Amino acid sequence: MPITAFLHTHVLVVILFLLLFLAKALLLFLGKHDTLNKVRSSTKILDMVFGTLILVSGGFLTYKYNGPLPTWLLVKMGLVLVAIPIAIVGIKRHSKVLTAVGVLTFLYVYGVAETKSLNMSPAQPEVAETMPTSVEKPQPKASEPAAVNPILSQLEGTQLNNTKAIYTQLCATCHGPDGQKGLSGASNLQRSTLSVEERKAVIANGRGLMPGFGSQLSEQEQEALAQFTTMLK
């Protein structure tokens, strides 16, 4: 199973687990203990399956993560490991306090996962890392025409349509047609300040939970796709 499909499966299981848990929590807070006991009894196996899938899929995605694990992801993992048993015990013992802690923790974890931020603030634009240097780059003379990117000049007609098709197939699910969807923490391509070359490197090698497509796309396709992402509006 491709990692993208695995990621979406993980998100789906998490959402289903949350909905089921929130339904039980609502019954508990409303004092519907008999109904809660019936629901809990009929969903024991489902709870075990969901919990196991969350831990297994989350562990696999962590293993496949490109680069060092960010702080928000480490905190998220720790909270999930704590929240699942708290939620189960809270529902089992009809403890409103433990259940409330579980609800708040799960909602916080979900927010952190979607924003990739511990304070759940919108992700900041990607900024390319630069190395300090004392050597200034020579500025082009006023009489010299600016260099034309051959890919940019050719990105029209058939090639533009082909690049759009590649973007739709490989990128739009997470990034959206305009680059701003941000599904499962995907970067906002309109706000990113990465250069074309840096975008090309990410396309080829992947980053975070994004897989690399270097083995699927030619050099020209990678560069055209990188250039195309700078044109999204």
GROMACS .gro file of C-alpha atoms in nm:
model
  233
    1MET     CA    1   0.000   0.000   0.000
    2PRO     CA    2   0.148   0.342  -0.096
    3ILE     CA    3   0.233   0.560   0.201
    4THR     CA    4  -0.022   0.823   0.091
    5ALA     CA    5  -0.301   0.565   0.098
    6PHE     CA    6  -0.169   0.440   0.432
    7LEU     CA    7  -0.180   0.795   0.569
    8HIS     CA    8  -0.539   0.848   0.457
    9THR     CA    9  -0.637   0.513   0.608
   10HIS     CA   10  -0.479   0.620   0.937
   11VAL     CA   11  -0.671   0.948   0.934
   12LEU     CA   12  -0.998   0.767   0.857
   13VAL     CA   13  -0.950   0.520   1.143
   14VAL     CA   14  -0.868   0.803   1.383
   15ILE     CA   15  -1.185   0.991   1.283
   16LEU     CA   16  -1.402   0.680   1.324
   17PHE     CA   17  -1.245   0.607   1.663
   18LEU     CA   18  -1.308   0.966   1.775
   19LEU     CA   19  -1.670   0.963   1.660
   20LEU     CA   20  -1.737   0.637   1.844
   21PHE     CA   21  -1.567   0.760   2.159
   22LEU     CA   22  -1.748   1.096   2.148
   23ALA     CA   23  -2.082   0.916   2.111
   24LYS     CA   24  -2.009   0.711   2.423
   25ALA     CA   25  -1.888   1.019   2.609
   26LEU     CA   26  -2.212   1.198   2.522
   27LEU     CA   27  -2.417   0.910   2.661
   28LEU     CA   28  -2.211   0.920   2.979
   29PHE     CA   29  -2.249   1.294   3.026
   30LEU     CA   30  -2.625   1.266   2.965
   31GLY     CA   31  -2.653   0.996   3.230
   32LYS     CA   32  -2.765   0.727   2.985
   33HIS     CA   33  -2.568   0.456   3.163
   34ASP     CA   34  -2.779   0.161   3.050
   35THR     CA   35  -2.755   0.265   2.687
   36LEU     CA   36  -2.385   0.330   2.728
   37ASN     CA   37  -2.329  -0.020   2.868
   38LYS     CA   38  -2.510  -0.174   2.572
   39VAL     CA   39  -2.311   0.031   2.321
   40ARG     CA   40  -1.984  -0.042   2.500
   41SER     CA   41  -2.060  -0.413   2.507
   42SER     CA   42  -2.141  -0.425   2.136
   43THR     CA   43  -1.835  -0.225   2.031
   44LYS     CA   44  -1.562  -0.387   2.240
   45ILE     CA   45  -1.404  -0.560   1.944
   46LEU     CA   46  -1.438  -0.247   1.732
   47ASP     CA   47  -1.260  -0.045   2.000
   48MET     CA   48  -0.974  -0.294   2.006
   49VAL     CA   49  -0.947  -0.295   1.627
   50PHE     CA   50  -0.950   0.085   1.601
   51GLY     CA   51  -0.700   0.127   1.884
   52THR     CA   52  -0.464  -0.130   1.736
   53LEU     CA   53  -0.489   0.018   1.387
   54ILE     CA   54  -0.417   0.366   1.519
   55LEU     CA   55  -0.104   0.251   1.702
   56VAL     CA   56   0.022   0.027   1.421
   57SER     CA   57  -0.044   0.272   1.138
   58GLY     CA   58   0.090   0.562   1.343
   59GLY     CA   59   0.405   0.367   1.422
   60PHE     CA   60   0.453   0.277   1.056
   61LEU     CA   61   0.408   0.637   0.942
   62THR     CA   62   0.656   0.750   1.206
   63TYR     CA   63   0.906   0.492   1.079
   64LYS     CA   64   0.860   0.616   0.722
   65TYR     CA   65   0.892   0.982   0.819
   66ASN     CA   66   1.161   1.158   0.614
   67GLY     CA   67   1.403   1.354   0.831
   68PRO     CA   68   1.416   1.414   1.208
   69LEU     CA   69   1.088   1.384   1.396
   70PRO     CA   70   0.952   1.730   1.484
   71THR     CA   71   0.854   1.816   1.840
   72TRP     CA   72   0.483   1.836   1.762
   73LEU     CA   73   0.486   1.479   1.631
   74LEU     CA   74   0.669   1.342   1.935
   75VAL     CA   75   0.423   1.517   2.168
   76LYS     CA   76   0.130   1.388   1.964
   77MET     CA   77   0.257   1.030   1.986
   78GLY     CA   78   0.304   1.054   2.362
   79LEU     CA   79  -0.042   1.199   2.417
   80VAL     CA   80  -0.207   0.930   2.204
   81LEU     CA   81  -0.038   0.656   2.406
   82VAL     CA   82  -0.173   0.817   2.723
   83ALA     CA   83  -0.517   0.919   2.596
   84ILE     CA   84  -0.631   0.580   2.463
   85PRO     CA   85  -0.615   0.395   2.799
   86ILE     CA   86  -0.758   0.699   2.981
   87ALA     CA   87  -1.054   0.705   2.744
   88ILE     CA   88  -1.115   0.331   2.774
   89VAL     CA   89  -1.097   0.335   3.155
   90GLY     CA   90  -1.313   0.648   3.174
   91ILE     CA   91  -1.594   0.492   2.972
   92LYS     CA   92  -1.564   0.156   3.148
   93ARG     CA   93  -1.586   0.308   3.497
   94HIS     CA   94  -1.839   0.574   3.399
   95SER     CA   95  -1.592   0.838   3.511
   96LYS     CA   96  -1.687   1.176   3.369
   97VAL     CA   97  -1.355   1.327   3.473
   98LEU     CA   98  -1.140   1.069   3.294
   99THR     CA   99  -1.370   1.074   2.993
  100ALA     CA  100  -1.353   1.453   2.974
  101VAL     CA  101  -0.974   1.436   2.992
  102GLY     CA  102  -0.979   1.182   2.710
  103VAL     CA  103  -1.209   1.395   2.494
  104LEU     CA  104  -1.000   1.709   2.539
  105THR     CA  105  -0.675   1.523   2.479
  106PHE     CA  106  -0.799   1.360   2.159
  107LEU     CA  107  -0.933   1.689   2.024
  108TYR     CA  108  -0.604   1.861   2.103
  109VAL     CA  109  -0.404   1.582   1.939
  110TYR     CA  110  -0.619   1.600   1.627
  111GLY     CA  111  -0.569   1.976   1.609
  112VAL     CA  112  -0.193   1.939   1.650
  113ALA     CA  113  -0.181   1.676   1.375
  114GLU     CA  114  -0.373   1.895   1.132
  115THR     CA  115  -0.176   2.215   1.198
  116LYS     CA  116   0.164   2.061   1.279
  117SER     CA  117   0.182   2.304   1.570
  118LEU     CA  118   0.158   2.253   1.947
  119ASN     CA  119  -0.048   2.572   1.983
  120MET     CA  120  -0.260   2.473   1.680
  121SER     CA  121  -0.172   2.788   1.491
  122PRO     CA  122  -0.161   2.784   1.110
  123ALA     CA  123   0.165   2.651   0.972
  124GLN     CA  124   0.418   2.918   0.884
  125PRO     CA  125   0.540   2.946   0.525
  126GLU     CA  126   0.831   2.721   0.442
  127VAL     CA  127   1.153   2.918   0.438
  128ALA     CA  128   1.460   2.786   0.269
  129GLU     CA  129   1.762   2.748   0.495
  130THR     CA  130   2.047   2.972   0.385
  131MET     CA  131   2.412   2.958   0.477
  132PRO     CA  132   2.575   3.285   0.579
  133THR     CA  133   2.840   3.402   0.340
  134SER     CA  134   3.059   3.705   0.307
  135VAL     CA  135   3.081   3.677  -0.070
  136GLU     CA  136   2.826   3.886  -0.252
  137LYS     CA  137   2.678   3.749  -0.569
  138PRO     CA  138   2.749   3.970  -0.869
  139GLN     CA  139   2.443   4.161  -0.983
  140PRO     CA  140   2.348   4.138  -1.350
  141LYS     CA  141   2.418   4.449  -1.549
  142ALA     CA  142   2.122   4.663  -1.641
  143SER     CA  143   2.184   4.601  -2.008
  144GLU     CA  144   2.184   4.223  -1.966
  145PRO     CA  145   1.845   4.053  -2.012
  146ALA     CA  146   1.730   3.830  -1.727
  147ALA     CA  147   1.796   3.462  -1.779
  148VAL     CA  148   1.492   3.275  -1.899
  149ASN     CA  149   1.404   2.950  -1.728
  150PRO     CA  150   1.367   2.703  -2.017
  151ILE     CA  151   1.112   2.500  -1.826
  152LEU     CA  152   0.905   2.809  -1.748
  153SER     CA  153   0.912   2.925  -2.108
  154GLN     CA  154   0.806   2.580  -2.227
  155LEU     CA  155   0.540   2.526  -1.962
  156GLU     CA  156   0.250   2.586  -2.191
  157GLY     CA  157   0.030   2.393  -2.426
  158THR     CA  158   0.076   2.017  -2.414
  159GLN     CA  159   0.349   2.025  -2.150
  160LEU     CA  160   0.140   2.243  -1.922
  161ASN     CA  161  -0.153   2.003  -1.955
  162ASN     CA  162   0.074   1.706  -1.885
  163THR     CA  163   0.217   1.877  -1.577
  164LYS     CA  164  -0.132   1.960  -1.453
  165ALA     CA  165  -0.226   1.595  -1.494
  166ILE     CA  166   0.079   1.487  -1.294
  167TYR     CA  167  -0.004   1.737  -1.020
  168THR     CA  168  -0.365   1.620  -1.009
  169GLN     CA  169  -0.262   1.255  -0.984
  170LEU     CA  170   0.025   1.283  -0.736
  171CYS     CA  171  -0.024   1.604  -0.541
  172ALA     CA  172  -0.380   1.737  -0.543
  173THR     CA  173  -0.518   1.484  -0.295
  174CYS     CA  174  -0.317   1.637  -0.009
  175HIS     CA  175  -0.225   1.982  -0.142
  176GLY     CA  176  -0.553   2.054  -0.323
  177PRO     CA  177  -0.603   2.194  -0.674
  178ASP     CA  178  -0.478   2.536  -0.563
  179GLY     CA  179  -0.203   2.413  -0.329
  180GLN     CA  180  -0.378   2.527  -0.011
  181LYS     CA  181  -0.573   2.219   0.101
  182GLY     CA  182  -0.321   2.110   0.364
  183LEU     CA  183  -0.465   1.762   0.415
  184SER     CA  184  -0.283   1.573   0.691
  185GLY     CA  185  -0.035   1.855   0.734
  186ALA     CA  186   0.058   1.901   0.368
  187SER     CA  187   0.238   2.231   0.309
  188ASN     CA  188   0.060   2.533   0.165
  189LEU     CA  189   0.229   2.559  -0.175
  190GLN     CA  190   0.112   2.915  -0.235
  191ARG     CA  191   0.276   3.038   0.086
  192SER     CA  192   0.593   2.832   0.054
  193THR     CA  193   0.909   3.032  -0.012
  194LEU     CA  194   1.111   2.733  -0.133
  195SER     CA  195   1.288   2.788  -0.463
  196VAL     CA  196   1.212   2.580  -0.770
  197GLU     CA  197   1.524   2.370  -0.710
  198GLU     CA  198   1.427   2.309  -0.348
  199ARG     CA  199   1.075   2.214  -0.449
  200LYS     CA  200   1.221   1.978  -0.707
  201ALA     CA  201   1.432   1.813  -0.437
  202VAL     CA  202   1.124   1.761  -0.219
  203ILE     CA  203   0.934   1.615  -0.515
  204ALA     CA  204   1.219   1.375  -0.589
  205ASN     CA  205   1.310   1.270  -0.234
  206GLY     CA  206   0.998   1.342  -0.029
  207ARG     CA  207   0.984   1.506   0.312
  208GLY     CA  208   0.798   1.426   0.630
  209LEU     CA  209   0.511   1.197   0.537
  210MET     CA  210   0.526   1.300   0.172
  211PRO     CA  211   0.678   1.022  -0.041
  212GLY     CA  212   0.939   1.094  -0.305
  213PHE     CA  213   0.852   1.061  -0.672
  214GLY     CA  214   1.203   1.057  -0.813
  215SER     CA  215   1.162   0.703  -0.942
  216GLN     CA  216   0.832   0.784  -1.114
  217LEU     CA  217   0.911   1.115  -1.280
  218SER     CA  218   1.185   1.216  -1.520
  219GLU     CA  219   1.415   1.508  -1.440
  220GLN     CA  220   1.220   1.730  -1.677
  221GLU     CA  221   0.887   1.627  -1.525
  222GLN     CA  222   1.018   1.697  -1.174
  223GLU     CA  223   1.137   2.043  -1.274
  224ALA     CA  224   0.817   2.119  -1.462
  225LEU     CA  225   0.610   2.008  -1.163
  226ALA     CA  226   0.822   2.217  -0.926
  227GLN     CA  227   0.777   2.519  -1.151
  228PHE     CA  228   0.404   2.451  -1.179
  229THR     CA  229   0.362   2.465  -0.800
  230THR     CA  230   0.495   2.822  -0.802
  231MET     CA  231   0.215   2.920  -1.041
  232LEU     CA  232  -0.073   2.793  -0.826
  233LYS     CA  233  -0.333   3.052  -0.731
   0.00000   0.00000   0.00000
